[in-house]
JSON list of C-alpha atoms and ligand atoms in Angstrom, two decimals:
[
{"chain": "A", "resi": 1, "resn": "UNK", "atom": "CA", "xyz": [0.44, -0.01, 0.17]},
{"chain": "A", "resi": 2, "resn": "UNK", "atom": "CA", "xyz": [1.60, 3.38, -0.68]},
{"chain": "A", "resi": 3, "resn": "UNK", "atom": "CA", "xyz": [1.66, 6.68, 1.04]},
{"chain": "A", "resi": 4, "resn": "UNK", "atom": "CA", "xyz": [-1.05, 8.11, -1.10]},
{"chain": "A", "resi": 5, "resn": "UNK", "atom": "CA", "xyz": [-4.07, 5.24, -0.23]},
{"chain": "A", "resi": 6, "resn": "UNK", "atom": "CA", "xyz": [-2.44, 4.67, 3.09]},
{"chain": "A", "resi": 7, "resn": "UNK", "atom": "CA", "xyz": [-5.16, 6.86, 5.33]},
{"chain": "A", "resi": 8, "resn": "UNK", "atom": "CA", "xyz": [-8.81, 5.74, 6.57]},
{"chain": "A", "resi": 9, "resn": "UNK", "atom": "CA", "xyz": [-12.05, 6.37, 4.09]},
{"chain": "A", "resi": 10, "resn": "UNK", "atom": "CA", "xyz": [-13.90, 8.98, 4.54]},
{"chain": "A", "resi": 11, "resn": "UNK", "atom": "CA", "xyz": [-17.66, 9.43, 4.15]},
{"chain": "A", "resi": 12, "resn": "UNK", "atom": "CA", "xyz": [-17.02, 10.30, 0.70]},
{"chain": "A", "resi": 13, "resn": "UNK", "atom": "CA", "xyz": [-15.23, 7.46, -0.54]},
{"chain": "A", "resi": 14, "resn": "UNK", "atom": "CA", "xyz": [-11.83, 9.10, -0.71]},
{"chain": "A", "resi": 15, "resn": "UNK", "atom": "CA", "xyz": [-8.64, 8.71, 1.84]},
{"chain": "A", "resi": 16, "resn": "UNK", "atom": "CA", "xyz": [-8.95, 10.91, 5.07]},
{"chain": "A", "resi": 17, "resn": "UNK", "atom": "CA", "xyz": [-6.43, 13.56, 5.74]},
{"chain": "A", "resi": 18, "resn": "UNK", "atom": "CA", "xyz": [-3.28, 11.76, 7.56]},
{"chain": "A", "resi": 19, "resn": "UNK", "atom": "CA", "xyz": [0.27, 12.67, 8.18]},
{"chain": "A", "resi": 20, "resn": "UNK", "atom": "CA", "xyz": [2.04, 15.87, 6.08]},
{"chain": "A", "resi": 21, "resn": "UNK", "atom": "CA", "xyz": [-1.75, 16.68, 4.59]},
{"chain": "A", "resi": 22, "resn": "UNK", "atom": "CA", "xyz": [-3.11, 17.15, 8.31]},
{"chain": "A", "resi": 23, "resn": "UNK", "atom": "CA", "xyz": [-1.80, 21.30, 8.52]},
{"chain": "A", "resi": 24, "resn": "UNK", "atom": "CA", "xyz": [-2.54, 21.48, 4.68]},
{"chain": "A", "resi": 25, "resn": "UNK", "atom": "CA", "xyz": [-6.34, 20.87, 5.67]},
{"chain": "A", "resi": 26, "resn": "UNK", "atom": "CA", "xyz": [-6.14, 22.93, 8.62]},
{"chain": "A", "resi": 27, "resn": "UNK", "atom": "CA", "xyz": [-5.12, 25.93, 6.77]},
{"chain": "A", "resi": 28, "resn": "UNK", "atom": "CA", "xyz": [-8.04, 26.42, 4.40]},
{"chain": "A", "resi": 29, "resn": "UNK", "atom": "CA", "xyz": [-10.33, 24.35, 7.26]},
{"chain": "A", "resi": 30, "resn": "UNK", "atom": "CA", "xyz": [-12.24, 28.00, 7.27]},
{"chain": "A", "resi": 31, "resn": "UNK", "atom": "CA", "xyz": [-13.09, 27.72, 3.27]},
{"chain": "A", "resi": 32, "resn": "UNK", "atom": "CA", "xyz": [-16.13, 28.79, 2.78]},
{"chain": "A", "resi": 33, "resn": "UNK", "atom": "CA", "xyz": [-16.54, 27.78, -1.15]},
{"chain": "A", "resi": 34, "resn": "UNK", "atom": "CA", "xyz": [-17.62, 31.49, -2.33]},
{"chain": "A", "resi": 35, "resn": "UNK", "atom": "CA", "xyz": [-15.23, 31.11, -5.20]},
{"chain": "A", "resi": 36, "resn": "UNK", "atom": "CA", "xyz": [-13.31, 34.70, -4.89]},
{"chain": "A", "resi": 37, "resn": "UNK", "atom": "CA", "xyz": [-10.01, 32.71, -5.55]},
{"chain": "A", "resi": 38, "resn": "UNK", "atom": "CA", "xyz": [-11.04, 30.92, -8.39]},
{"chain": "A", "resi": 39, "resn": "UNK", "atom": "CA", "xyz": [-12.46, 34.17, -10.10]},
{"chain": "A", "resi": 40, "resn": "UNK", "atom": "CA", "xyz": [-9.25, 35.87, -8.97]},
{"chain": "A", "resi": 41, "resn": "UNK", "atom": "CA", "xyz": [-7.16, 33.24, -10.06]},
{"chain": "A", "resi": 42, "resn": "UNK", "atom": "CA", "xyz": [-5.71, 33.64, -14.00]},
{"chain": "A", "resi": 43, "resn": "UNK", "atom": "CA", "xyz": [-4.60, 30.16, -14.48]},
{"chain": "A", "resi": 44, "resn": "UNK", "atom": "CA", "xyz": [-7.70, 28.48, -13.24]},
{"chain": "A", "resi": 45, "resn": "UNK", "atom": "CA", "xyz": [-8.49, 27.44, -17.18]},
{"chain": "A", "resi": 46, "resn": "UNK", "atom": "CA", "xyz": [-5.92, 25.32, -17.64]},
{"chain": "A", "resi": 47, "resn": "UNK", "atom": "CA", "xyz": [-6.59, 23.91, -14.38]},
{"chain": "A", "resi": 48, "resn": "UNK", "atom": "CA", "xyz": [-8.65, 20.21, -13.98]},
{"chain": "A", "resi": 49, "resn": "UNK", "atom": "CA", "xyz": [-9.95, 21.27, -10.98]},
{"chain": "A", "resi": 50, "resn": "UNK", "atom": "CA", "xyz": [-10.52, 25.12, -9.71]},
{"chain": "A", "resi": 51, "resn": "UNK", "atom": "CA", "xyz": [-8.55, 26.21, -6.86]},
{"chain": "A", "resi": 52, "resn": "UNK", "atom": "CA", "xyz": [-11.89, 26.50, -4.43]},
{"chain": "A", "resi": 53, "resn": "UNK", "atom": "CA", "xyz": [-12.37, 22.45, -5.87]},
{"chain": "A", "resi": 54, "resn": "UNK", "atom": "CA", "xyz": [-8.98, 21.78, -4.43]},
{"chain": "A", "resi": 55, "resn": "UNK", "atom": "CA", "xyz": [-9.75, 23.13, -1.36]},
{"chain": "A", "resi": 56, "resn": "UNK", "atom": "CA", "xyz": [-12.78, 21.12, -1.01]},
{"chain": "A", "resi": 57, "resn": "UNK", "atom": "CA", "xyz": [-10.75, 18.00, -1.91]},
{"chain": "A", "resi": 58, "resn": "UNK", "atom": "CA", "xyz": [-8.26, 18.84, 0.59]},
{"chain": "A", "resi": 59, "resn": "UNK", "atom": "CA", "xyz": [-11.21, 19.71, 3.23]},
{"chain": "A", "resi": 60, "resn": "UNK", "atom": "CA", "xyz": [-12.31, 16.23, 3.05]},
{"chain": "A", "resi": 61, "resn": "UNK", "atom": "CA", "xyz": [-8.94, 14.33, 2.58]},
{"chain": "A", "resi": 62, "resn": "UNK", "atom": "CA", "xyz": [-9.41, 12.93, -1.12]},
{"chain": "A", "resi": 63, "resn": "UNK", "atom": "CA", "xyz": [-5.39, 12.54, -0.96]},
{"chain": "A", "resi": 64, "resn": "UNK", "atom": "CA", "xyz": [-5.43, 10.38, -3.99]},
{"chain": "A", "resi": 65, "resn": "UNK", "atom": "CA", "xyz": [-7.64, 12.88, -6.33]},
{"chain": "A", "resi": 66, "resn": "UNK", "atom": "CA", "xyz": [-5.43, 15.76, -4.34]},
{"chain": "A", "resi": 67, "resn": "UNK", "atom": "CA", "xyz": [-2.15, 14.44, -5.74]},
{"chain": "A", "resi": 68, "resn": "UNK", "atom": "CA", "xyz": [-3.28, 13.28, -9.47]},
{"chain": "A", "resi": 69, "resn": "UNK", "atom": "CA", "xyz": [-4.39, 16.68, -9.65]},
{"chain": "A", "resi": 70, "resn": "UNK", "atom": "CA", "xyz": [-2.55, 19.15, -12.13]},
{"chain": "A", "resi": 71, "resn": "UNK", "atom": "CA", "xyz": [-3.81, 21.99, -10.03]},
{"chain": "A", "resi": 72, "resn": "UNK", "atom": "CA", "xyz": [-1.08, 23.07, -8.04]},
{"chain": "A", "resi": 73, "resn": "UNK", "atom": "CA", "xyz": [1.69, 22.67, -10.75]},
{"chain": "A", "resi": 74, "resn": "UNK", "atom": "CA", "xyz": [-0.37, 25.44, -12.87]},
{"chain": "A", "resi": 75, "resn": "UNK", "atom": "CA", "xyz": [-0.23, 28.08, -10.42]},
{"chain": "A", "resi": 76, "resn": "UNK", "atom": "CA", "xyz": [2.49, 30.53, -10.48]},
{"chain": "A", "resi": 77, "resn": "UNK", "atom": "CA", "xyz": [2.84, 31.73, -7.23]},
{"chain": "A", "resi": 78, "resn": "UNK", "atom": "CA", "xyz": [1.15, 35.42, -7.77]},
{"chain": "A", "resi": 79, "resn": "UNK", "atom": "CA", "xyz": [-0.88, 35.35, -4.98]},
{"chain": "A", "resi": 80, "resn": "UNK", "atom": "CA", "xyz": [-3.80, 37.04, -6.26]},
{"chain": "A", "resi": 81, "resn": "UNK", "atom": "CA", "xyz": [-6.12, 34.37, -4.60]},
{"chain": "A", "resi": 82, "resn": "UNK", "atom": "CA", "xyz": [-4.50, 34.86, -1.32]},
{"chain": "A", "resi": 83, "resn": "UNK", "atom": "CA", "xyz": [-5.14, 38.59, -1.49]},
{"chain": "A", "resi": 84, "resn": "UNK", "atom": "CA", "xyz": [-8.49, 38.09, -2.31]},
{"chain": "A", "resi": 85, "resn": "UNK", "atom": "CA", "xyz": [-9.81, 35.32, -0.25]},
{"chain": "A", "resi": 86, "resn": "UNK", "atom": "CA", "xyz": [-12.53, 36.90, 2.36]},
{"chain": "A", "resi": 87, "resn": "UNK", "atom": "CA", "xyz": [-11.40, 34.49, 5.05]},
{"chain": "A", "resi": 88, "resn": "UNK", "atom": "CA", "xyz": [-7.27, 35.58, 4.84]},
{"chain": "A", "resi": 89, "resn": "UNK", "atom": "CA", "xyz": [-6.55, 32.13, 4.21]},
{"chain": "A", "resi": 90, "resn": "UNK", "atom": "CA", "xyz": [-2.96, 31.69, 3.29]},
{"chain": "A", "resi": 91, "resn": "UNK", "atom": "CA", "xyz": [-3.91, 29.94, -0.28]},
{"chain": "A", "resi": 92, "resn": "UNK", "atom": "CA", "xyz": [-0.37, 30.44, -2.24]},
{"chain": "A", "resi": 93, "resn": "UNK", "atom": "CA", "xyz": [1.39, 28.95, 0.69]},
{"chain": "A", "resi": 94, "resn": "UNK", "atom": "CA", "xyz": [-0.84, 25.98, 0.84]},
{"chain": "A", "resi": 95, "resn": "UNK", "atom": "CA", "xyz": [-0.27, 25.16, -2.60]},
{"chain": "A", "resi": 96, "resn": "UNK", "atom": "CA", "xyz": [3.32, 25.47, -2.64]},
{"chain": "A", "resi": 97, "resn": "UNK", "atom": "CA", "xyz": [3.07, 22.77, 0.55]},
{"chain": "A", "resi": 98, "resn": "UNK", "atom": "CA", "xyz": [1.19, 20.42, -1.83]},
{"chain": "A", "resi": 99, "resn": "UNK", "atom": "CA", "xyz": [3.81, 20.42, -4.96]},
{"chain": "A", "resi": 100, "resn": "UNK", "atom": "CA", "xyz": [6.34, 20.09, -2.07]},
{"chain": "A", "resi": 101, "resn": "UNK", "atom": "CA", "xyz": [4.79, 17.10, -0.61]},
{"chain": "A", "resi": 102, "resn": "UNK", "atom": "CA", "xyz": [3.66, 15.70, -4.80]},
{"chain": "A", "resi": 103, "resn": "UNK", "atom": "CA", "xyz": [7.29, 16.43, -5.58]},
{"chain": "A", "resi": 104, "resn": "UNK", "atom": "CA", "xyz": [8.86, 14.63, -2.90]},
{"chain": "A", "resi": 105, "resn": "UNK", "atom": "CA", "xyz": [6.14, 11.31, -3.43]},
{"chain": "A", "resi": 106, "resn": "UNK", "atom": "CA", "xyz": [7.18, 11.66, -7.29]},
{"chain": "A", "resi": 107, "resn": "UNK", "atom": "CA", "xyz": [3.24, 11.89, -7.66]},
{"chain": "A", "resi": 108, "resn": "UNK", "atom": "CA", "xyz": [2.64, 13.83, -10.26]},
{"chain": "A", "resi": 109, "resn": "UNK", "atom": "CA", "xyz": [1.21, 12.73, -14.12]},
{"chain": "A", "resi": 110, "resn": "UNK", "atom": "CA", "xyz": [3.42, 15.29, -16.06]},
{"chain": "A", "resi": 111, "resn": "UNK", "atom": "CA", "xyz": [7.02, 15.42, -14.93]},
{"chain": "A", "resi": 112, "resn": "UNK", "atom": "CA", "xyz": [7.23, 18.94, -16.83]},
{"chain": "A", "resi": 113, "resn": "UNK", "atom": "CA", "xyz": [6.38, 21.35, -14.15]},
{"chain": "A", "resi": 114, "resn": "UNK", "atom": "CA", "xyz": [8.17, 19.33, -11.56]},
{"chain": "A", "resi": 115, "resn": "UNK", "atom": "CA", "xyz": [11.27, 19.25, -13.66]},
{"chain": "A", "resi": 116, "resn": "UNK", "atom": "CA", "xyz": [11.28, 22.73, -14.65]},
{"chain": "A", "resi": 117, "resn": "UNK", "atom": "CA", "xyz": [11.28, 24.01, -10.72]},
{"chain": "A", "resi": 118, "resn": "UNK", "atom": "CA", "xyz": [13.54, 21.67, -9.41]},
{"chain": "A", "resi": 119, "resn": "UNK", "atom": "CA", "xyz": [16.03, 22.71, -12.73]},
{"chain": "A", "resi": 120, "resn": "UNK", "atom": "CA", "xyz": [15.51, 26.52, -12.06]},
{"chain": "A", "resi": 121, "resn": "UNK", "atom": "CA", "xyz": [16.00, 26.20, -8.40]},
{"chain": "A", "resi": 122, "resn": "UNK", "atom": "CA", "xyz": [19.27, 23.89, -9.02]},
{"chain": "A", "resi": 123, "resn": "UNK", "atom": "CA", "xyz": [20.07, 26.54, -11.45]},
{"chain": "A", "resi": 124, "resn": "UNK", "atom": "CA", "xyz": [19.69, 29.50, -8.81]},
{"chain": "A", "resi": 125, "resn": "UNK", "atom": "CA", "xyz": [21.79, 27.64, -6.26]},
{"chain": "A", "resi": 126, "resn": "UNK", "atom": "CA", "xyz": [24.53, 26.70, -8.88]},
{"chain": "A", "resi": 127, "resn": "UNK", "atom": "CA", "xyz": [25.01, 30.16, -9.83]},
{"chain": "A", "resi": 128, "resn": "UNK", "atom": "CA", "xyz": [23.28, 32.58, -7.81]},
{"chain": "A", "resi": 129, "resn": "UNK", "atom": "CA", "xyz": [20.72, 33.68, -10.67]},
{"chain": "A", "resi": 130, "resn": "UNK", "atom": "CA", "xyz": [18.99, 32.09, -13.32]},
{"chain": "A", "resi": 131, "resn": "UNK", "atom": "CA", "xyz": [21.46, 31.63, -16.63]},
{"chain": "A", "resi": 132, "resn": "UNK", "atom": "CA", "xyz": [18.25, 30.73, -19.06]},
{"chain": "A", "resi": 133, "resn": "UNK", "atom": "CA", "xyz": [20.50, 29.29, -21.91]},
{"chain": "A", "resi": 134, "resn": "UNK", "atom": "CA", "xyz": [22.03, 26.40, -19.00]},
{"chain": "A", "resi": 135, "resn": "UNK", "atom": "CA", "xyz": [18.65, 25.99, -17.64]},
{"chain": "A", "resi": 136, "resn": "UNK", "atom": "CA", "xyz": [17.08, 25.16, -20.07]},
{"chain": "A", "resi": 137, "resn": "UNK", "atom": "CA", "xyz": [19.62, 22.71, -21.89]},
{"chain": "A", "resi": 138, "resn": "UNK", "atom": "CA", "xyz": [19.63, 20.85, -17.91]},
{"chain": "A", "resi": 139, "resn": "UNK", "atom": "CA", "xyz": [16.04, 21.05, -17.98]},
{"chain": "A", "resi": 140, "resn": "UNK", "atom": "CA", "xyz": [15.53, 19.20, -21.58]},
{"chain": "A", "resi": 141, "resn": "UNK", "atom": "CA", "xyz": [18.41, 16.89, -20.92]},
{"chain": "A", "resi": 142, "resn": "UNK", "atom": "CA", "xyz": [16.23, 15.71, -17.14]},
{"chain": "A", "resi": 143, "resn": "UNK", "atom": "CA", "xyz": [13.20, 15.82, -19.19]},
{"chain": "A", "resi": 144, "resn": "UNK", "atom": "CA", "xyz": [14.36, 13.27, -21.73]},
{"chain": "A", "resi": 145, "resn": "UNK", "atom": "CA", "xyz": [12.01, 14.01, -24.10]},
{"chain": "A", "resi": 146, "resn": "UNK", "atom": "CA", "xyz": [13.06, 14.51, -27.69]},
{"chain": "A", "resi": 147, "resn": "UNK", "atom": "CA", "xyz": [10.31, 16.82, -29.08]},
{"chain": "A", "resi": 148, "resn": "UNK", "atom": "CA", "xyz": [9.99, 19.15, -25.85]},
{"chain": "A", "resi": 149, "resn": "UNK", "atom": "CA", "xyz": [12.89, 21.20, -27.00]},
{"chain": "A", "resi": 150, "resn": "UNK", "atom": "CA", "xyz": [10.49, 21.75, -30.03]},
{"chain": "A", "resi": 151, "resn": "UNK", "atom": "CA", "xyz": [7.80, 22.87, -28.09]},
{"chain": "A", "resi": 152, "resn": "UNK", "atom": "CA", "xyz": [9.33, 25.76, -26.38]},
{"chain": "A", "resi": 153, "resn": "UNK", "atom": "CA", "xyz": [11.60, 26.47, -29.63]},
{"chain": "A", "resi": 154, "resn": "UNK", "atom": "CA", "xyz": [8.83, 29.61, -30.67]},
{"chain": "A", "resi": 155, "resn": "UNK", "atom": "CA", "xyz": [8.78, 30.79, -26.86]},
{"chain": "A", "resi": 156, "resn": "UNK", "atom": "CA", "xyz": [12.35, 31.04, -26.58]},
{"chain": "A", "resi": 157, "resn": "UNK", "atom": "CA", "xyz": [12.59, 32.61, -30.14]},
{"chain": "A", "resi": 158, "resn": "UNK", "atom": "CA", "xyz": [10.27, 35.27, -28.99]},
{"chain": "A", "resi": 159, "resn": "UNK", "atom": "CA", "xyz": [12.03, 35.77, -25.67]},
{"chain": "A", "resi": 160, "resn": "UNK", "atom": "CA", "xyz": [15.07, 35.76, -27.68]},
{"chain": "A", "resi": 161, "resn": "UNK", "atom": "CA", "xyz": [13.71, 38.86, -29.82]},
{"chain": "A", "resi": 162, "resn": "UNK", "atom": "CA", "xyz": [12.68, 41.11, -27.09]},
{"chain": "A", "resi": 163, "resn": "UNK", "atom": "CA", "xyz": [15.63, 40.63, -25.22]},
{"chain": "A", "resi": 164, "resn": "UNK", "atom": "CA", "xyz": [13.98, 38.95, -22.24]},
{"chain": "A", "resi": 165, "resn": "UNK", "atom": "CA", "xyz": [16.70, 36.07, -22.34]},
{"chain": "A", "resi": 166, "resn": "UNK", "atom": "CA", "xyz": [20.09, 35.64, -23.70]},
{"chain": "A", "resi": 167, "resn": "UNK", "atom": "CA", "xyz": [22.19, 33.43, -25.52]},
{"chain": "A", "resi": 168, "resn": "UNK", "atom": "CA", "xyz": [25.14, 34.54, -23.40]},
{"chain": "A", "resi": 169, "resn": "UNK", "atom": "CA", "xyz": [26.18, 32.97, -20.04]},
{"chain": "A", "resi": 170, "resn": "UNK", "atom": "CA", "xyz": [26.20, 35.68, -17.40]},
{"chain": "A", "resi": 171, "resn": "UNK", "atom": "CA", "xyz": [29.68, 36.24, -14.93]},
{"chain": "A", "resi": 172, "resn": "UNK", "atom": "CA", "xyz": [28.77, 33.60, -11.54]},
{"chain": "A", "resi": 173, "resn": "UNK", "atom": "CA", "xyz": [28.68, 35.56, -8.58]},
{"chain": "A", "resi": 174, "resn": "UNK", "atom": "CA", "xyz": [27.31, 33.39, -6.09]},
{"chain": "A", "resi": 175, "resn": "UNK", "atom": "CA", "xyz": [28.65, 29.68, -7.02]},
{"chain": "A", "resi": 176, "resn": "UNK", "atom": "CA", "xyz": [28.02, 28.17, -3.40]},
{"chain": "A", "resi": 177, "resn": "UNK", "atom": "CA", "xyz": [27.15, 31.48, -1.47]},
{"chain": "A", "resi": 178, "resn": "UNK", "atom": "CA", "xyz": [23.38, 30.57, -1.14]},
{"chain": "A", "resi": 179, "resn": "UNK", "atom": "CA", "xyz": [23.89, 27.31, 0.48]},
{"chain": "A", "resi": 180, "resn": "UNK", "atom": "CA", "xyz": [22.98, 28.89, 3.76]},
{"chain": "A", "resi": 181, "resn": "UNK", "atom": "CA", "xyz": [19.57, 30.16, 2.91]},
{"chain": "A", "resi": 182, "resn": "UNK", "atom": "CA", "xyz": [18.55, 27.16, 1.04]},
{"chain": "A", "resi": 183, "resn": "UNK", "atom": "CA", "xyz": [19.58, 24.84, 4.20]},
{"chain": "A", "resi": 184, "resn": "UNK", "atom": "CA", "xyz": [17.75, 27.97, 6.09]},
{"chain": "A", "resi": 185, "resn": "UNK", "atom": "CA", "xyz": [14.38, 26.70, 3.56]},
{"chain": "A", "resi": 186, "resn": "UNK", "atom": "CA", "xyz": [14.83, 23.61, 4.11]},
{"chain": "A", "resi": 187, "resn": "UNK", "atom": "CA", "xyz": [14.66, 24.03, 7.95]},
{"chain": "A", "resi": 188, "resn": "UNK", "atom": "CA", "xyz": [11.73, 26.23, 7.84]},
{"chain": "A", "resi": 189, "resn": "UNK", "atom": "CA", "xyz": [9.80, 23.69, 5.19]},
{"chain": "A", "resi": 190, "resn": "UNK", "atom": "CA", "xyz": [10.61, 20.58, 7.88]},
{"chain": "A", "resi": 191, "resn": "UNK", "atom": "CA", "xyz": [8.74, 22.54, 10.36]},
{"chain": "A", "resi": 192, "resn": "UNK", "atom": "CA", "xyz": [5.81, 23.56, 8.36]},
{"chain": "W", "resi": 201, "resn": "SF4", "atom": "S1", "xyz": [-11.58, 32.54, -1.22]},
{"chain": "W", "resi": 201, "resn": "SF4", "atom": "FE1", "xyz": [-11.10, 31.68, 0.34]},
{"chain": "W", "resi": 201, "resn": "SF4", "atom": "S2", "xyz": [-13.33, 30.98, 1.02]},
{"chain": "W", "resi": 201, "resn": "SF4", "atom": "FE2", "xyz": [-13.51, 31.74, -1.11]},
{"chain": "W", "resi": 201, "resn": "SF4", "atom": "S3", "xyz": [-13.18, 29.67, -1.92]},
{"chain": "W", "resi": 201, "resn": "SF4", "atom": "FE3", "xyz": [-11.34, 30.40, -2.01]},
{"chain": "W", "resi": 201, "resn": "SF4", "atom": "S4", "xyz": [-10.24, 29.82, -0.36]},
{"chain": "W", "resi": 201, "resn": "SF4", "atom": "FE4", "xyz": [-12.18, 29.19, -0.27]},
{"chain": "W", "resi": 202, "resn": "SF4", "atom": "S1", "xyz": [-1.27, 31.71, -6.14]},
{"chain": "W", "resi": 202, "resn": "SF4", "atom": "FE1", "xyz": [-2.24, 30.48, -7.48]},
{"chain": "W", "resi": 202, "resn": "SF4", "atom": "S2", "xyz": [-3.97, 29.36, -7.38]},
{"chain": "W", "resi": 202, "resn": "SF4", "atom": "FE2", "xyz": [-3.66, 31.68, -6.96]},
{"chain": "W", "resi": 202, "resn": "SF4", "atom": "S3", "xyz": [-4.21, 32.85, -8.30]},
{"chain": "W", "resi": 202, "resn": "SF4", "atom": "FE3", "xyz": [-2.40, 32.75, -8.53]},
{"chain": "W", "resi": 202, "resn": "SF4", "atom": "S4", "xyz": [-1.75, 31.34, -10.02]},
{"chain": "W", "resi": 202, "resn": "SF4", "atom": "FE4", "xyz": [-4.52, 30.99, -9.17]}
]
């Protein structure tokens, strides 16, 4: 039996929230399902469950459904839902926690977003900032999907034309200097 299905069954047929999901369920327990978060989210159209539906799944302890969902991988951490929630719930923080748990468990339908996030953070840790060309090369190598570079090609050309990314490798200025910061974040995450 895997970790996802180890919880007790709820009246709604899902697995009861247990372990790492407890603090998350607590954070959204006051959600009144008003839908303001969904109405505020610019990415809701791309999500399989809207943010409001995700909170309901969390309240019901539907772990399997939650971790099968693409919703939190589509979240761009803009904080708009958090800003507008009439209950003042820490929604973006909660979505980030779900991403961390899903990543640690390896439970995600598509690996594109998790691999992108992980490569992005590795790049910052390695160089002190994102080196776009280096990051995208590592991203494609880790994705191991031969067609993926083609899917990003037109976006890459647009960004290059607008000067948003540079083909040159910028000078390194903080290699290894962020290790302490990353350690601290890990400590805080393990406490949350
Ligand atoms: S805005 Fe807040 S209270 Fe309303 S559905 Fe979203 S999380 Fe729940
Ligand atoms: S933080 Fe995420 S879920 Fe909230 S509005 Fe922004 S993209 Fe949507």
